[in-house]
Amino acid sequence: MSAPRTLRAGLVGLGSMGRHHARVLSGLPGVDFVAVVDPMGDKYGAAQGTPIVSTVEELIDLGVDYAVVACPTGLHEEVGLQLAAAGVCALIEKPVADTVGGARRLVEAFESRGLVAGVGHIERCNPALRSLRARLESGELGDVYQVVTRRQGPFPHRIADVGVVKDLATHDIDLTGWVTGSEYVSIAAHTVSKSGREHEDMVSAVGRLDDGTMVNHLVNWLSPLKERFTSVTGERGCFIADTLTADLTFHSNSAVATEWEALQAFRGVAEGDMIRYAIQKREPLLVEHELFRDAVLGLPADICTLRQGMRTVEVAAAVLESAQENRSVSLRSEDLASHGS
C-alpha cells in the first residue's frame, strides 16, 4: 500500500488562536505548511519562517488542499465561501459563523461541491470528554438524566466581535450534543452585561434534549476563578470531567449503607466508589489537526462537520433570542427558520 500523499495546507489568521494553529501545522506529519494569510503580519512570531501573504486569493493561488480559518468570527463566512469556490477544503474555527444564515450558506457551499469541511470545536478532542463519550456509548452510566456545564473565567481582551454566548457557550452546546448523541429541542436563558461592552458577558441557560435529558449551562467572563466543568448524571452515578486538567472522575451509586448516623446528614444514606481514570493526555489541538488531515485524505475521522457546527450556531442564536424575549425557545426543526438570519 502506498503512503498517503503530503497535503498542502494554509492558515488564515495569525491572532491569539491562529498562532497555535501555526505551531501545530508547522510540525504536522503528512502536511506541508505553505503560507499564512494575515494583512497585519506575524506579530507573535508564530509563522516560523512560513511565508506571509495578504489575501486569501494569494493563498489559493499557491495551490493548497485545505486551509485553517482562524480569523475573527465575522469574517468566517466570507473567507469560507472564497475557499469553497476555489475547491479548497477548510477547517473553520468555532463558531462556524456569526449568524445562522451565514452558517447555512457555508454548509451549502462546501456540501454542494463535495468538499471536506469541519469546525474547530476543540473540546471534542479533550481527552476527558473523549473518554466520557466512549463510556456513555458503552452504557456505563445507563440512562442519562442531566448534563451540567460551568465555563467561567476572567474577561479575555482578545475577544471584541462576539459575546460570551458565541465565544464560550458554543463549546458547551457542541460538547453536550456530541457526548450524549442527542439534540436540543428547547432552551431558556438569561444574560447580563457588566463589562460595559455591547455584548453579553454572562449567561445562564436551561435546556432539554430530544431524549428528555435536562441541560444546564453557566458561562461567564466575570469570574477570577477559571473553571471548565462538565458533569453527566445518570441512573448508575455521575461522571465529572475537568477539561482544564483533562481529568475524568466517576461517582457511582451504591447500596452500601452509611451506618454512622452523624455522617448521614453529609453523605446521604448510601455512597459508592469514586474513580479517577488514568487517561492518555494528548494535546487537543494536535488531535483536531490529525483528524482533519485524515478526513481530507479520505480516511475515517470523527470531525465536527459544518452541519453540526451550524446546529450549534442555531442553539446559540436561540439562547440569545430567549434572553432577549424572556421566553423559552423551541429548537425543533419546524421552528428554526425564525432563529437568526
mmCIF file of C-alpha atoms in Angstrom:
data_model
loop_
_atom_site.group_PDB
_atom_site.id
_atom_site.type_symbol
_atom_site.label_atom_id
_atom_site.label_comp_id
_atom_site.label_asym_id
_atom_site.label_seq_id
_atom_site.Cartn_x
_atom_site.Cartn_y
_atom_site.Cartn_z
ATOM 1 C CA MET A 1 0.000 0.000 0.000
ATOM 2 C CA SER A 2 1.395 3.388 -0.970
ATOM 3 C CA ALA A 3 1.945 6.074 1.659
ATOM 4 C CA PRO A 4 -0.680 8.838 1.892
ATOM 5 C CA ARG A 5 0.181 11.882 -0.172
ATOM 6 C CA THR A 6 1.502 15.012 1.511
ATOM 7 C CA LEU A 7 -1.188 17.683 1.796
ATOM 8 C CA ARG A 8 -0.559 21.371 1.182
ATOM 9 C CA ALA A 9 -2.146 23.462 3.933
ATOM 10 C CA GLY A 10 -2.595 27.155 4.624
ATOM 11 C CA LEU A 11 -3.769 29.265 7.532
ATOM 12 C CA VAL A 12 -5.956 32.353 7.561
ATOM 13 C CA GLY A 13 -5.297 34.479 10.646
ATOM 14 C CA LEU A 14 -2.303 34.676 12.994
ATOM 15 C CA GLY A 15 -4.073 36.007 16.068
ATOM 16 C CA SER A 16 -4.312 34.517 19.541
ATOM 17 C CA MET A 17 -5.722 31.229 18.220
ATOM 18 C CA GLY A 18 -4.121 31.276 14.785
ATOM 19 C CA ARG A 19 -0.621 31.280 16.251
ATOM 20 C CA HIS A 20 -1.342 27.924 17.919
ATOM 21 C CA HIS A 21 -2.648 26.520 14.644
ATOM 22 C CA ALA A 22 0.588 27.716 13.007
ATOM 23 C CA ARG A 23 2.673 25.874 15.608
ATOM 24 C CA VAL A 24 0.804 22.606 15.062
ATOM 25 C CA LEU A 25 0.735 22.898 11.262
ATOM 26 C CA SER A 26 4.490 23.527 11.219
ATOM 27 C CA GLY A 27 5.176 20.068 12.635
ATOM 28 C CA LEU A 28 2.161 18.057 11.474
ATOM 29 C CA PRO A 29 3.250 14.817 9.733
ATOM 30 C CA GLY A 30 1.943 14.450 6.210
ATOM 31 C CA VAL A 31 1.334 18.188 5.798
ATOM 32 C CA ASP A 32 3.344 20.893 4.038
ATOM 33 C CA PHE A 33 2.529 24.236 5.709
ATOM 34 C CA VAL A 34 2.552 26.509 2.639
ATOM 35 C CA ALA A 35 1.591 30.027 3.756
ATOM 36 C CA VAL A 36 -0.327 32.202 6.187
ATOM 37 C CA VAL A 37 -2.793 34.968 5.338
ATOM 38 C CA ASP A 38 -2.688 37.945 7.678
ATOM 39 C CA PRO A 39 -2.598 41.551 6.474
ATOM 40 C CA MET A 40 -1.279 42.553 9.933
ATOM 41 C CA GLY A 41 1.768 40.323 9.584
ATOM 42 C CA ASP A 42 3.221 37.966 12.169
ATOM 43 C CA LYS A 43 3.011 39.998 15.398
ATOM 44 C CA TYR A 44 3.520 36.910 17.591
ATOM 45 C CA GLY A 45 6.427 35.493 15.580
ATOM 46 C CA ALA A 46 4.427 32.285 15.162
ATOM 47 C CA ALA A 47 4.892 31.589 11.452
ATOM 48 C CA GLN A 48 8.384 30.139 12.000
ATOM 49 C CA GLY A 49 9.575 31.023 8.535
ATOM 50 C CA THR A 50 6.360 30.158 6.717
ATOM 51 C CA PRO A 51 5.597 32.831 4.085
ATOM 52 C CA ILE A 52 3.025 35.513 4.984
ATOM 53 C CA VAL A 53 0.605 36.740 2.308
ATOM 54 C CA SER A 54 -2.013 39.468 2.495
ATOM 55 C CA THR A 55 -5.080 37.927 0.860
ATOM 56 C CA VAL A 56 -6.954 34.643 0.631
ATOM 57 C CA GLU A 57 -6.625 34.844 -3.163
ATOM 58 C CA GLU A 58 -2.833 34.731 -2.850
ATOM 59 C CA LEU A 59 -3.083 31.639 -0.649
ATOM 60 C CA ILE A 60 -5.389 29.914 -3.136
ATOM 61 C CA ASP A 61 -3.005 30.731 -5.994
ATOM 62 C CA LEU A 62 -0.249 28.841 -4.152
ATOM 63 C CA GLY A 63 -2.269 25.633 -4.553
ATOM 64 C CA VAL A 64 -3.466 24.353 -1.183
ATOM 65 C CA ASP A 65 -5.535 21.272 -0.403
ATOM 66 C CA TYR A 66 -7.045 22.814 2.707
ATOM 67 C CA ALA A 67 -6.907 25.898 4.891
ATOM 68 C CA VAL A 68 -7.484 26.551 8.574
ATOM 69 C CA VAL A 69 -9.693 29.622 9.088
ATOM 70 C CA ALA A 70 -8.754 31.381 12.352
ATOM 71 C CA CYS A 71 -9.667 34.976 11.538
ATOM 72 C CA PRO A 72 -12.359 36.917 13.501
ATOM 73 C CA THR A 73 -15.771 35.212 13.554
ATOM 74 C CA GLY A 74 -17.393 37.916 11.436
ATOM 75 C CA LEU A 75 -15.072 37.023 8.540
ATOM 76 C CA HIS A 76 -15.606 33.246 8.616
ATOM 77 C CA GLU A 77 -18.400 33.274 6.054
ATOM 78 C CA GLU A 78 -16.569 35.475 3.541
ATOM 79 C CA VAL A 79 -13.320 33.525 3.788
ATOM 80 C CA GLY A 80 -15.056 30.149 3.808
ATOM 81 C CA LEU A 81 -17.046 30.955 0.673
ATOM 82 C CA GLN A 82 -13.851 32.022 -1.108
ATOM 83 C CA LEU A 83 -12.184 28.739 -0.241
ATOM 84 C CA ALA A 84 -15.203 26.659 -1.246
ATOM 85 C CA ALA A 85 -15.479 28.427 -4.598
ATOM 86 C CA ALA A 86 -11.832 27.550 -5.252
ATOM 87 C CA GLY A 87 -12.327 23.879 -4.317
ATOM 88 C CA VAL A 88 -10.274 24.153 -1.115
ATOM 89 C CA CYS A 89 -11.274 22.158 1.971
ATOM 90 C CA ALA A 90 -11.494 24.108 5.239
ATOM 91 C CA LEU A 91 -11.224 23.698 8.989
ATOM 92 C CA ILE A 92 -13.068 26.739 10.367
ATOM 93 C CA GLU A 93 -12.620 27.869 13.951
ATOM 94 C CA LYS A 94 -15.709 27.850 16.118
ATOM 95 C CA PRO A 95 -18.299 29.212 15.889
ATOM 96 C CA VAL A 96 -18.512 28.373 12.210
ATOM 97 C CA ALA A 97 -20.231 31.728 11.520
ATOM 98 C CA ASP A 98 -21.682 34.618 13.483
ATOM 99 C CA THR A 99 -25.210 34.110 12.149
ATOM 100 C CA VAL A 100 -27.425 31.127 11.389
ATOM 101 C CA GLY A 101 -27.786 32.302 7.815
ATOM 102 C CA GLY A 102 -24.035 32.516 7.391
ATOM 103 C CA ALA A 103 -23.600 29.006 8.749
ATOM 104 C CA ARG A 104 -26.231 27.668 6.352
ATOM 105 C CA ARG A 105 -24.541 29.317 3.374
ATOM 106 C CA LEU A 106 -21.220 27.759 4.327
ATOM 107 C CA VAL A 107 -22.799 24.324 4.666
ATOM 108 C CA GLU A 108 -24.356 24.654 1.209
ATOM 109 C CA ALA A 109 -21.135 25.932 -0.374
ATOM 110 C CA PHE A 110 -18.959 23.057 0.820
ATOM 111 C CA GLU A 111 -21.521 20.244 0.652
ATOM 112 C CA SER A 112 -22.622 21.145 -2.888
ATOM 113 C CA ARG A 113 -19.005 20.815 -4.052
ATOM 114 C CA GLY A 114 -18.298 17.613 -2.122
ATOM 115 C CA LEU A 115 -15.521 19.300 -0.115
ATOM 116 C CA VAL A 116 -14.394 18.201 3.333
ATOM 117 C CA ALA A 117 -15.044 20.937 5.867
ATOM 118 C CA GLY A 118 -15.076 20.963 9.648
ATOM 119 C CA VAL A 119 -15.414 23.224 12.657
ATOM 120 C CA GLY A 120 -12.774 23.629 15.355
ATOM 121 C CA HIS A 121 -14.872 22.609 18.349
ATOM 122 C CA ILE A 122 -11.739 21.572 20.187
ATOM 123 C CA GLU A 123 -13.479 20.192 23.283
ATOM 124 C CA ARG A 124 -14.340 17.135 21.174
ATOM 125 C CA CYS A 125 -10.613 16.389 21.260
ATOM 126 C CA ASN A 126 -10.187 16.848 25.017
ATOM 127 C CA PRO A 127 -9.041 13.510 26.495
ATOM 128 C CA ALA A 128 -11.536 13.657 29.384
ATOM 129 C CA LEU A 129 -14.522 14.260 27.110
ATOM 130 C CA ARG A 130 -13.429 11.649 24.569
ATOM 131 C CA SER A 131 -13.235 9.097 27.376
ATOM 132 C CA LEU A 132 -16.583 10.260 28.774
ATOM 133 C CA ARG A 133 -18.278 9.925 25.398
ATOM 134 C CA ALA A 134 -16.910 6.407 24.886
ATOM 135 C CA ARG A 135 -18.151 5.372 28.335
ATOM 136 C CA LEU A 136 -21.616 6.799 27.690
ATOM 137 C CA GLU A 137 -21.773 4.998 24.331
ATOM 138 C CA SER A 138 -20.864 1.705 26.010
ATOM 139 C CA GLY A 139 -23.705 2.176 28.512
ATOM 140 C CA GLU A 140 -21.584 2.536 31.654
ATOM 141 C CA LEU A 141 -23.920 5.219 33.063
ATOM 142 C CA GLY A 142 -27.206 3.728 31.886
ATOM 143 C CA ASP A 143 -29.911 6.268 31.112
ATOM 144 C CA VAL A 144 -28.625 9.850 31.135
ATOM 145 C CA TYR A 145 -30.662 12.289 33.231
ATOM 146 C CA GLN A 146 -28.767 15.573 33.223
ATOM 147 C CA VAL A 147 -25.766 17.399 31.757
ATOM 148 C CA VAL A 148 -24.373 20.394 33.659
ATOM 149 C CA THR A 149 -21.530 22.616 32.439
ATOM 150 C CA ARG A 150 -19.729 25.569 34.009
ATOM 151 C CA ARG A 151 -17.277 27.616 31.962
ATOM 152 C CA GLN A 152 -16.076 30.634 33.884
ATOM 153 C CA GLY A 153 -13.018 32.864 33.940
ATOM 154 C CA PRO A 154 -11.619 36.381 33.647
ATOM 155 C CA PHE A 155 -12.504 38.691 30.775
ATOM 156 C CA PRO A 156 -10.486 37.911 27.596
ATOM 157 C CA HIS A 157 -9.371 41.161 25.988
ATOM 158 C CA ARG A 158 -8.697 39.311 22.726
ATOM 159 C CA ILE A 159 -12.447 38.947 22.058
ATOM 160 C CA ALA A 160 -14.178 42.024 20.640
ATOM 161 C CA ASP A 161 -16.610 40.866 17.965
ATOM 162 C CA VAL A 162 -18.918 38.474 19.885
ATOM 163 C CA GLY A 163 -20.260 37.934 23.389
ATOM 164 C CA VAL A 164 -19.823 35.065 25.794
ATOM 165 C CA VAL A 165 -22.611 33.006 24.183
ATOM 166 C CA LYS A 166 -20.939 32.723 20.772
ATOM 167 C CA ASP A 167 -17.377 32.640 22.069
ATOM 168 C CA LEU A 168 -17.630 30.300 25.068
ATOM 169 C CA ALA A 169 -21.113 28.809 25.369
ATOM 170 C CA THR A 170 -20.790 27.309 21.890
ATOM 171 C CA HIS A 171 -18.159 24.969 23.381
ATOM 172 C CA ASP A 172 -20.675 23.629 25.886
ATOM 173 C CA ILE A 173 -23.549 23.464 23.411
ATOM 174 C CA ASP A 174 -21.474 21.399 20.997
ATOM 175 C CA LEU A 175 -19.905 19.090 23.575
ATOM 176 C CA THR A 176 -23.283 18.371 25.179
ATOM 177 C CA GLY A 177 -24.804 17.199 21.924
ATOM 178 C CA TRP A 178 -21.639 15.320 20.991
ATOM 179 C CA VAL A 179 -21.120 13.341 24.206
ATOM 180 C CA THR A 180 -24.811 12.423 24.540
ATOM 181 C CA GLY A 181 -25.583 11.878 20.854
ATOM 182 C CA SER A 182 -28.771 13.917 21.303
ATOM 183 C CA GLU A 183 -30.057 17.261 20.026
ATOM 184 C CA TYR A 184 -31.517 20.275 21.799
ATOM 185 C CA VAL A 185 -35.280 20.697 21.487
ATOM 186 C CA SER A 186 -35.700 23.750 23.737
ATOM 187 C CA ILE A 187 -33.660 26.358 25.582
ATOM 188 C CA ALA A 188 -34.369 29.154 28.072
ATOM 189 C CA ALA A 189 -31.689 31.646 29.081
ATOM 190 C CA HIS A 190 -30.819 34.876 30.875
ATOM 191 C CA THR A 191 -27.850 37.102 30.049
ATOM 192 C CA VAL A 192 -26.205 40.140 31.641
ATOM 193 C CA SER A 193 -23.576 42.629 30.500
ATOM 194 C CA LYS A 194 -21.473 44.130 33.270
ATOM 195 C CA SER A 195 -18.220 44.988 31.490
ATOM 196 C CA GLY A 196 -19.526 47.987 29.546
ATOM 197 C CA ARG A 197 -19.359 46.275 26.150
ATOM 198 C CA GLU A 198 -22.251 45.848 23.739
ATOM 199 C CA HIS A 199 -22.204 42.060 24.063
ATOM 200 C CA GLU A 200 -23.265 39.874 26.973
ATOM 201 C CA ASP A 201 -20.607 38.612 29.374
ATOM 202 C CA MET A 202 -22.654 36.122 31.410
ATOM 203 C CA VAL A 203 -25.313 33.578 30.504
ATOM 204 C CA SER A 204 -27.307 31.012 32.434
ATOM 205 C CA ALA A 205 -29.307 28.565 30.342
ATOM 206 C CA VAL A 206 -31.576 25.585 30.917
ATOM 207 C CA GLY A 207 -32.438 23.252 28.073
ATOM 208 C CA ARG A 208 -33.832 19.877 27.114
ATOM 209 C CA LEU A 209 -32.515 17.310 24.654
ATOM 210 C CA ASP A 210 -34.615 15.135 22.374
ATOM 211 C CA ASP A 211 -34.189 12.111 24.660
ATOM 212 C CA GLY A 212 -35.523 14.051 27.660
ATOM 213 C CA THR A 213 -32.120 14.843 29.195
ATOM 214 C CA MET A 214 -32.042 18.106 31.171
ATOM 215 C CA VAL A 215 -29.212 20.537 30.406
ATOM 216 C CA ASN A 216 -27.800 23.437 32.449
ATOM 217 C CA HIS A 217 -25.069 25.835 31.271
ATOM 218 C CA LEU A 218 -23.395 28.629 33.273
ATOM 219 C CA VAL A 219 -20.878 30.667 31.291
ATOM 220 C CA ASN A 220 -19.219 33.962 32.119
ATOM 221 C CA TRP A 221 -16.249 36.292 31.687
ATOM 222 C CA LEU A 222 -16.727 37.844 35.133
ATOM 223 C CA SER A 223 -15.088 35.339 37.470
ATOM 224 C CA PRO A 224 -11.488 35.405 38.746
ATOM 225 C CA LEU A 225 -11.830 31.616 39.023
ATOM 226 C CA LYS A 226 -11.154 29.761 35.780
ATOM 227 C CA GLU A 227 -13.370 26.709 35.601
ATOM 228 C CA ARG A 228 -14.148 24.161 32.899
ATOM 229 C CA PHE A 229 -16.593 21.684 34.424
ATOM 230 C CA THR A 230 -18.872 19.097 32.825
ATOM 231 C CA SER A 231 -20.982 16.616 34.774
ATOM 232 C CA VAL A 232 -23.247 13.928 33.376
ATOM 233 C CA THR A 233 -25.657 12.289 35.814
ATOM 234 C CA GLY A 234 -27.487 9.067 35.063
ATOM 235 C CA GLU A 235 -29.020 6.000 36.588
ATOM 236 C CA ARG A 236 -25.709 4.493 37.757
ATOM 237 C CA GLY A 237 -23.969 7.609 39.061
ATOM 238 C CA CYS A 238 -22.222 10.725 37.807
ATOM 239 C CA PHE A 239 -19.235 11.456 35.559
ATOM 240 C CA ILE A 240 -17.316 14.685 36.163
ATOM 241 C CA ALA A 241 -14.889 15.990 33.532
ATOM 242 C CA ASP A 242 -12.432 18.801 34.215
ATOM 243 C CA THR A 243 -11.288 19.909 30.792
ATOM 244 C CA LEU A 244 -8.573 22.188 32.183
ATOM 245 C CA THR A 245 -6.712 19.176 33.587
ATOM 246 C CA ALA A 246 -8.311 16.561 31.282
ATOM 247 C CA ASP A 247 -9.340 14.511 34.328
ATOM 248 C CA LEU A 248 -12.422 12.279 34.356
ATOM 249 C CA THR A 249 -13.946 11.049 37.606
ATOM 250 C CA PHE A 250 -16.862 8.691 38.208
ATOM 251 C CA HIS A 251 -19.011 8.761 41.346
ATOM 252 C CA SER A 252 -21.100 5.602 41.463
ATOM 253 C CA ASN A 253 -24.405 4.921 43.102
ATOM 254 C CA SER A 254 -24.274 2.242 45.775
ATOM 255 C CA ALA A 255 -26.408 0.143 48.057
ATOM 256 C CA VAL A 256 -23.763 0.266 50.819
ATOM 257 C CA ALA A 257 -25.450 1.954 53.759
ATOM 258 C CA THR A 258 -23.756 4.606 55.872
ATOM 259 C CA GLU A 259 -24.487 3.307 59.353
ATOM 260 C CA TRP A 260 -22.618 6.079 61.168
ATOM 261 C CA GLU A 261 -25.618 8.293 61.860
ATOM 262 C CA ALA A 262 -23.637 11.529 62.221
ATOM 263 C CA LEU A 263 -22.304 11.209 58.659
ATOM 264 C CA GLN A 264 -25.673 10.533 57.038
ATOM 265 C CA ALA A 265 -26.537 14.222 57.088
ATOM 266 C CA PHE A 266 -23.461 14.995 54.993
ATOM 267 C CA ARG A 267 -23.200 11.991 52.681
ATOM 268 C CA GLY A 268 -26.730 10.691 52.459
ATOM 269 C CA VAL A 269 -27.786 7.214 53.382
ATOM 270 C CA ALA A 270 -25.541 5.451 50.850
ATOM 271 C CA GLU A 271 -22.386 6.178 48.920
ATOM 272 C CA GLY A 272 -20.481 4.400 46.194
ATOM 273 C CA ASP A 273 -16.988 4.246 44.771
ATOM 274 C CA MET A 274 -15.201 7.262 43.329
ATOM 275 C CA ILE A 275 -12.816 6.504 40.456
ATOM 276 C CA ARG A 276 -10.412 8.880 38.709
ATOM 277 C CA TYR A 277 -9.482 7.316 35.398
ATOM 278 C CA ALA A 278 -5.962 7.186 34.007
ATOM 279 C CA ILE A 279 -6.293 8.712 30.531
ATOM 280 C CA GLN A 280 -3.679 9.250 27.838
ATOM 281 C CA LYS A 281 -3.465 13.040 27.566
ATOM 282 C CA ARG A 282 -2.522 14.320 24.116
ATOM 283 C CA GLU A 283 -2.829 17.969 23.109
ATOM 284 C CA PRO A 284 -6.406 18.525 21.873
ATOM 285 C CA LEU A 285 -5.369 20.913 19.084
ATOM 286 C CA LEU A 286 -2.922 18.368 17.689
ATOM 287 C CA VAL A 287 -5.611 15.666 17.776
ATOM 288 C CA GLU A 288 -8.015 18.035 15.995
ATOM 289 C CA HIS A 289 -5.483 18.643 13.218
ATOM 290 C CA GLU A 290 -4.695 14.951 12.846
ATOM 291 C CA LEU A 291 -8.372 14.111 12.490
ATOM 292 C CA PHE A 292 -8.975 16.814 9.895
ATOM 293 C CA ARG A 293 -5.883 15.852 7.912
ATOM 294 C CA ASP A 294 -7.131 12.261 7.811
ATOM 295 C CA ALA A 295 -10.615 13.397 6.754
ATOM 296 C CA VAL A 296 -9.151 15.345 3.822
ATOM 297 C CA LEU A 297 -7.226 12.220 2.835
ATOM 298 C CA GLY A 298 -10.478 10.273 2.812
ATOM 299 C CA LEU A 299 -9.673 8.244 5.908
ATOM 300 C CA PRO A 300 -12.202 7.564 8.702
ATOM 301 C CA ALA A 301 -12.071 10.539 11.083
ATOM 302 C CA ASP A 302 -14.537 11.831 13.661
ATOM 303 C CA ILE A 303 -14.529 15.561 12.873
ATOM 304 C CA CYS A 304 -17.147 18.179 13.718
ATOM 305 C CA THR A 305 -18.894 18.731 10.395
ATOM 306 C CA LEU A 306 -20.140 22.089 9.162
ATOM 307 C CA ARG A 307 -23.699 20.879 9.554
ATOM 308 C CA GLN A 308 -23.045 20.028 13.206
ATOM 309 C CA GLY A 309 -21.358 23.404 13.649
ATOM 310 C CA MET A 310 -24.414 25.068 12.117
ATOM 311 C CA ARG A 311 -26.627 23.333 14.675
ATOM 312 C CA THR A 312 -24.521 24.825 17.465
ATOM 313 C CA VAL A 313 -24.953 28.293 15.954
ATOM 314 C CA GLU A 314 -28.716 27.683 15.810
ATOM 315 C CA VAL A 315 -28.789 26.792 19.512
ATOM 316 C CA ALA A 316 -26.617 29.823 20.389
ATOM 317 C CA ALA A 317 -28.989 32.086 18.448
ATOM 318 C CA ALA A 318 -31.902 30.590 20.360
ATOM 319 C CA VAL A 319 -30.095 31.279 23.663
ATOM 320 C CA LEU A 320 -29.771 34.953 22.754
ATOM 321 C CA GLU A 321 -33.359 35.078 21.489
ATOM 322 C CA SER A 322 -34.619 33.546 24.722
ATOM 323 C CA ALA A 323 -32.695 36.040 26.846
ATOM 324 C CA GLN A 324 -33.879 38.989 24.773
ATOM 325 C CA GLU A 325 -37.540 37.956 24.704
ATOM 326 C CA ASN A 326 -37.648 36.360 28.177
ATOM 327 C CA ARG A 327 -39.184 33.096 26.996
ATOM 328 C CA SER A 328 -38.302 29.512 26.240
ATOM 329 C CA VAL A 329 -37.381 28.926 22.578
ATOM 330 C CA SER A 330 -38.169 25.761 20.630
ATOM 331 C CA LEU A 331 -35.351 24.208 18.621
ATOM 332 C CA ARG A 332 -37.420 21.683 16.744
ATOM 333 C CA SER A 333 -36.715 21.706 13.019
ATOM 334 C CA GLU A 334 -40.035 23.299 12.108
ATOM 335 C CA ASP A 335 -39.291 26.292 14.350
ATOM 336 C CA LEU A 336 -35.690 27.004 13.358
ATOM 337 C CA ALA A 337 -36.443 29.315 10.431
ATOM 338 C CA SER A 338 -37.170 32.186 12.824
ATOM 339 C CA HIS A 339 -33.843 31.935 14.726
ATOM 340 C CA GLY A 340 -31.485 34.447 13.136
ATOM 341 C CA SER A 341 -30.628 35.298 9.571
#
